[in-house]
Each structure stands twice: as C-alpha cells, then as structure tokens.
CSV table of C-alpha atoms in Angstrom, one decimal:
chain,number,residue,atom,x,y,z
A,1005,UNK,CA,76.3,-126.0,67.7
A,1006,UNK,CA,75.5,-124.8,71.2
A,1007,UNK,CA,77.8,-121.8,70.7
A,1008,UNK,CA,76.1,-120.8,67.5
A,1009,UNK,CA,72.6,-121.0,69.1
A,1010,UNK,CA,73.7,-119.0,72.1
A,1011,UNK,CA,75.3,-116.4,69.9
A,1012,UNK,CA,72.1,-116.0,67.9
A,1013,UNK,CA,70.0,-115.7,71.1
A,1014,UNK,CA,72.5,-113.0,72.4
A,1015,UNK,CA,72.3,-111.1,69.1
A,1016,UNK,CA,68.5,-111.2,69.2
A,1017,UNK,CA,68.4,-109.9,72.8
A,1018,UNK,CA,70.9,-107.1,72.1
A,1019,UNK,CA,69.1,-106.1,68.9
A,1020,UNK,CA,65.7,-105.7,70.6
A,1021,UNK,CA,67.1,-103.1,73.0
A,1022,UNK,CA,65.8,-100.1,71.1
A,1023,UNK,CA,63.6,-98.0,73.4
A,1024,UNK,CA,62.6,-95.3,70.9
A,1025,UNK,CA,59.0,-95.3,69.9
A,1026,UNK,CA,58.6,-95.3,66.1
A,1027,UNK,CA,56.7,-92.3,64.8
A,1028,UNK,CA,55.2,-92.0,61.4
A,1029,UNK,CA,56.6,-89.4,59.1
A,1030,UNK,CA,54.5,-86.3,58.7
A,1031,UNK,CA,52.5,-85.8,55.5
A,1032,UNK,CA,54.2,-83.6,53.0
A,1033,UNK,CA,53.2,-82.5,49.6
A,1034,UNK,CA,55.4,-81.6,46.7
A,1035,UNK,CA,56.6,-78.0,46.6
A,1036,UNK,CA,54.5,-76.0,44.2
A,1037,UNK,CA,55.8,-72.8,42.5
A,1038,UNK,CA,52.7,-70.7,42.0
A,1039,UNK,CA,52.7,-68.4,39.0
A,1040,UNK,CA,52.2,-64.7,39.4
A,1041,UNK,CA,51.0,-62.1,36.9
A,1042,UNK,CA,48.7,-59.3,36.4
A,1043,UNK,CA,45.1,-59.6,35.5
A,1044,UNK,CA,44.2,-58.5,32.0
A,1045,UNK,CA,41.0,-58.3,30.0
A,1046,UNK,CA,40.8,-61.3,27.7
A,1047,UNK,CA,39.1,-60.4,24.4
A,1048,UNK,CA,39.3,-62.2,21.0
A,1049,UNK,CA,37.7,-61.0,17.9
A,1050,UNK,CA,36.1,-64.4,17.2
A,1051,UNK,CA,34.6,-64.6,20.7
A,1052,UNK,CA,31.6,-62.5,21.7
A,1053,UNK,CA,32.6,-62.1,25.3
A,1054,UNK,CA,35.3,-60.6,27.6
A,1055,UNK,CA,36.6,-61.6,31.0
A,1056,UNK,CA,39.6,-60.9,33.2
A,1057,UNK,CA,42.4,-63.5,33.0
A,1058,UNK,CA,45.8,-63.6,34.8
A,1059,UNK,CA,48.7,-63.2,32.4
A,1060,UNK,CA,50.2,-66.6,33.3
A,1061,UNK,CA,47.4,-68.3,31.3
A,1062,UNK,CA,48.3,-68.9,27.7
A,1063,UNK,CA,45.6,-68.8,25.0
A,1064,UNK,CA,45.7,-71.9,22.7
A,1065,UNK,CA,43.1,-72.1,19.9
A,1066,UNK,CA,41.5,-75.6,19.6
A,1067,UNK,CA,42.9,-76.6,16.2
A,1068,UNK,CA,40.9,-79.8,16.1
A,1069,UNK,CA,37.7,-77.9,16.0
A,1070,UNK,CA,38.8,-74.8,14.2
A,1071,UNK,CA,39.5,-76.1,10.8
A,1072,UNK,CA,37.5,-73.4,8.9
A,1073,UNK,CA,34.2,-74.2,10.6
A,1074,UNK,CA,32.7,-70.9,11.9
A,1075,UNK,CA,30.7,-72.7,14.6
A,1076,UNK,CA,33.9,-73.7,16.4
A,1077,UNK,CA,35.8,-70.4,15.9
A,1078,UNK,CA,35.7,-69.7,19.7
A,1079,UNK,CA,36.8,-73.1,21.1
A,1080,UNK,CA,40.1,-72.7,23.0
A,1081,UNK,CA,42.1,-73.5,26.1
A,1082,UNK,CA,43.6,-71.2,28.7
A,1083,UNK,CA,46.7,-73.2,29.7
A,1084,UNK,CA,48.7,-72.7,32.9
A,1085,UNK,CA,52.0,-74.5,32.1
A,1086,UNK,CA,53.5,-73.9,35.6
A,1087,UNK,CA,50.6,-75.9,37.2
A,1088,UNK,CA,50.1,-78.3,34.2
A,1089,UNK,CA,46.4,-77.4,33.9
A,1090,UNK,CA,44.1,-76.0,31.4
A,1091,UNK,CA,40.6,-74.5,31.3
A,1092,UNK,CA,38.7,-75.5,28.1
A,1093,UNK,CA,36.1,-73.1,26.7
A,1094,UNK,CA,33.6,-73.9,23.9
A,1095,UNK,CA,31.3,-71.2,22.6
A,1096,UNK,CA,28.1,-72.0,20.7
A,1097,UNK,CA,25.7,-69.4,19.4
A,1098,UNK,CA,22.1,-69.9,20.4
A,1099,UNK,CA,19.8,-70.1,17.3
A,1100,UNK,CA,16.5,-71.1,18.9
A,1101,UNK,CA,15.1,-71.7,22.3
A,1102,UNK,CA,15.2,-75.4,21.6
A,1103,UNK,CA,18.9,-75.0,20.9
A,1104,UNK,CA,19.4,-73.4,24.3
A,1105,UNK,CA,17.6,-76.3,25.9
A,1106,UNK,CA,19.8,-78.9,24.1
A,1107,UNK,CA,23.0,-77.1,25.0
A,1108,UNK,CA,21.9,-76.8,28.7
A,1109,UNK,CA,21.0,-80.5,28.8
A,1110,UNK,CA,24.3,-81.4,27.2
A,1111,UNK,CA,26.2,-79.4,29.9
A,1112,UNK,CA,24.4,-81.3,32.6
A,1113,UNK,CA,25.0,-84.6,30.9
A,1114,UNK,CA,28.8,-83.8,30.7
A,1115,UNK,CA,28.8,-83.3,34.4
A,1116,UNK,CA,26.7,-86.4,35.1
A,1117,UNK,CA,29.3,-88.5,33.4
A,1118,UNK,CA,31.6,-87.8,36.4
A,1119,UNK,CA,29.0,-89.3,38.8
A,1120,UNK,CA,30.5,-92.7,38.4
A,1121,UNK,CA,33.7,-91.6,40.3
A,1122,UNK,CA,32.5,-88.5,42.1
A,1123,UNK,CA,31.9,-88.6,45.8
A,1124,UNK,CA,30.1,-85.2,45.9
A,1125,UNK,CA,28.8,-82.6,43.4
A,1126,UNK,CA,27.9,-79.0,44.2
A,1127,UNK,CA,25.8,-77.0,41.7
A,1128,UNK,CA,26.2,-73.2,42.2
A,1129,UNK,CA,23.8,-71.0,40.3
A,1130,UNK,CA,25.4,-68.0,38.5
A,1131,UNK,CA,23.2,-65.0,38.1
A,1132,UNK,CA,24.6,-61.6,37.1
A,1133,UNK,CA,21.7,-59.6,35.8
A,1134,UNK,CA,23.8,-56.5,35.4
A,1135,UNK,CA,25.9,-58.2,32.7
A,1136,UNK,CA,23.1,-60.6,31.6
A,1137,UNK,CA,25.2,-63.6,32.5
A,1138,UNK,CA,23.5,-66.7,33.9
A,1139,UNK,CA,24.5,-70.4,34.3
A,1140,UNK,CA,25.8,-73.0,36.7
A,1141,UNK,CA,29.2,-73.7,38.2
A,1142,UNK,CA,29.7,-77.4,39.1
A,1143,UNK,CA,32.3,-78.5,41.7
A,1144,UNK,CA,32.9,-82.2,41.7
A,1145,UNK,CA,34.8,-84.0,44.5
A,1146,UNK,CA,36.5,-87.4,44.0
A,1147,UNK,CA,38.9,-88.9,41.4
A,1148,UNK,CA,37.3,-87.2,38.4
A,1149,UNK,CA,38.9,-85.8,35.2
A,1150,UNK,CA,37.4,-82.4,35.6
A,1151,UNK,CA,36.8,-81.1,39.1
A,1152,UNK,CA,35.2,-77.9,38.0
A,1153,UNK,CA,32.8,-77.3,35.1
A,1154,UNK,CA,30.5,-74.5,34.2
A,1155,UNK,CA,28.2,-73.0,31.6
A,1156,UNK,CA,27.2,-69.4,31.0
A,1157,UNK,CA,24.5,-68.0,28.8
A,1158,UNK,CA,22.5,-64.8,28.2
A,1159,UNK,CA,19.5,-67.0,27.3
A,1160,UNK,CA,19.0,-65.5,23.9
A,1161,UNK,CA,22.3,-65.5,21.8
A,1162,UNK,CA,25.3,-66.9,23.6
A,1163,UNK,CA,26.3,-70.1,25.3
A,1164,UNK,CA,29.7,-71.0,26.7
A,1165,UNK,CA,30.7,-74.3,28.4
A,1166,UNK,CA,34.0,-74.5,30.3
A,1167,UNK,CA,35.9,-77.1,32.3
A,1168,UNK,CA,39.1,-77.2,34.3
A,1169,UNK,CA,41.5,-80.1,33.7
A,1170,UNK,CA,44.6,-81.3,35.5
A,1171,UNK,CA,47.0,-82.8,32.9
A,1172,UNK,CA,48.3,-85.4,35.3
A,1173,UNK,CA,46.7,-88.3,37.2
A,1174,UNK,CA,46.4,-86.6,40.6
A,1175,UNK,CA,45.3,-87.4,44.2
A,1176,UNK,CA,42.6,-84.7,45.0
A,1177,UNK,CA,44.1,-84.2,48.5
A,1178,UNK,CA,47.6,-83.5,47.1
A,1179,UNK,CA,46.4,-80.9,44.7
A,1180,UNK,CA,44.0,-79.2,47.1
A,1181,UNK,CA,46.2,-76.1,47.4
A,1182,UNK,CA,46.7,-75.9,43.6
A,1183,UNK,CA,42.9,-76.3,43.1
A,1184,UNK,CA,42.2,-73.5,45.6
A,1185,UNK,CA,44.6,-71.3,43.8
A,1186,UNK,CA,43.0,-72.0,40.4
A,1187,UNK,CA,39.5,-71.7,41.8
A,1188,UNK,CA,40.2,-68.1,42.7
A,1189,UNK,CA,41.3,-67.4,39.1
A,1190,UNK,CA,38.2,-69.1,37.7
A,1191,UNK,CA,36.0,-67.1,40.1
A,1192,UNK,CA,37.5,-63.9,38.8
A,1193,UNK,CA,37.0,-65.0,35.2
A,1194,UNK,CA,33.3,-65.8,35.8
A,1195,UNK,CA,32.7,-62.7,38.0
A,1196,UNK,CA,34.1,-60.4,35.3
A,1197,UNK,CA,32.3,-62.0,32.3
A,1198,UNK,CA,30.7,-59.6,29.9
A,1199,UNK,CA,29.0,-60.3,26.6
A,1200,UNK,CA,30.1,-58.1,23.7
C-alpha cells in the first residue's frame, strides 16, 4: 500500500512539471468565398423601378403573393446563394395620401418588432431629389432576423419596402465581414434607384 501511494505521489509530481504557459487559441471565422460578378441594371416589366444589382443575385418571384393578384405582382427576392442570404422587396402602389401614411407606419412597425432583441438601431434618411427617391434605411444591431431594412417612395405613386435576411441562425460578430460585403451591394442598389 505504501508503494502504491508513493508511486501516485511521484506520478503527480512528475506530471505537474509542464512550464509552458497555456495560451488561448486565436479567434477565427469560417472561410467565406465571396461571389463576384458585374453590376447590371435590374428591370422587370411588372415593377415600376430600376436599380443596379450584381449578377450573383438571382431574381425569385414571391409565388405566395403572386397568385394572379396584381397588387403583389412586384413582390420578389434577390437571392445570393453563395452567402445564403436574400433581400426581399415588396412594391405597393400609392393610391391616396392616407395610403402612403399607412404604408410608412407599417414599415416603421416592422422595424419596431426587432426592438425586443436589438441592441441598437440607426435610421438613415434617404433623399435623392434628382431621381425623386425618398425613404429610410434602418440598420439594426443585435440578434435580429433582419439587420437591414428600408423603404423607398416618391411620395405620390410608388412605395417599396425591403429587408435583408440571413437564412441561417448567425452570430452577428461572425457574419460582420459578410454583412459589410452585402451592405455595399445594398447601398449601390439604393443609390442607383430610379422610378420608371
């Protein structure tokens, strides 16, 4: 028994002889293969607007809303399969000034629904008087479903609401480079927006 206890003590002393200081592993993020492509003018006959969109975005009509109802003929997604994201667009014609007020309030309410999980929200006013494009861009920090939303209008005939979605549950820090990449594309879309 004494031999067993002395062997265990010797083993413990020998095993505690490591002089290296443990260092934490550096943070790494998954490798992202960013898509590349040319910028082209996006124009659909059922949509009364044009914008510049990179070719790696694929147009997908919103079939749930487009079942023969003219009011939903310009509801669609621009999907970037490489980054597993999509930008949803919904166009609604303005029929009265009251209609514009309701649409604008609805856009703000959709953004407000993220306040439960959001840590910060930035509202950026969009005003391009040369192309008669006005609206707001909302950037939302925190674990929210849609970190970027926007609406655009000419205040008399047209109203478009859009939102960027990541199709995975993501940690905002880990997708920061992807978000920055997509934000540049979204800025180009909004900066080149023209009503037909």
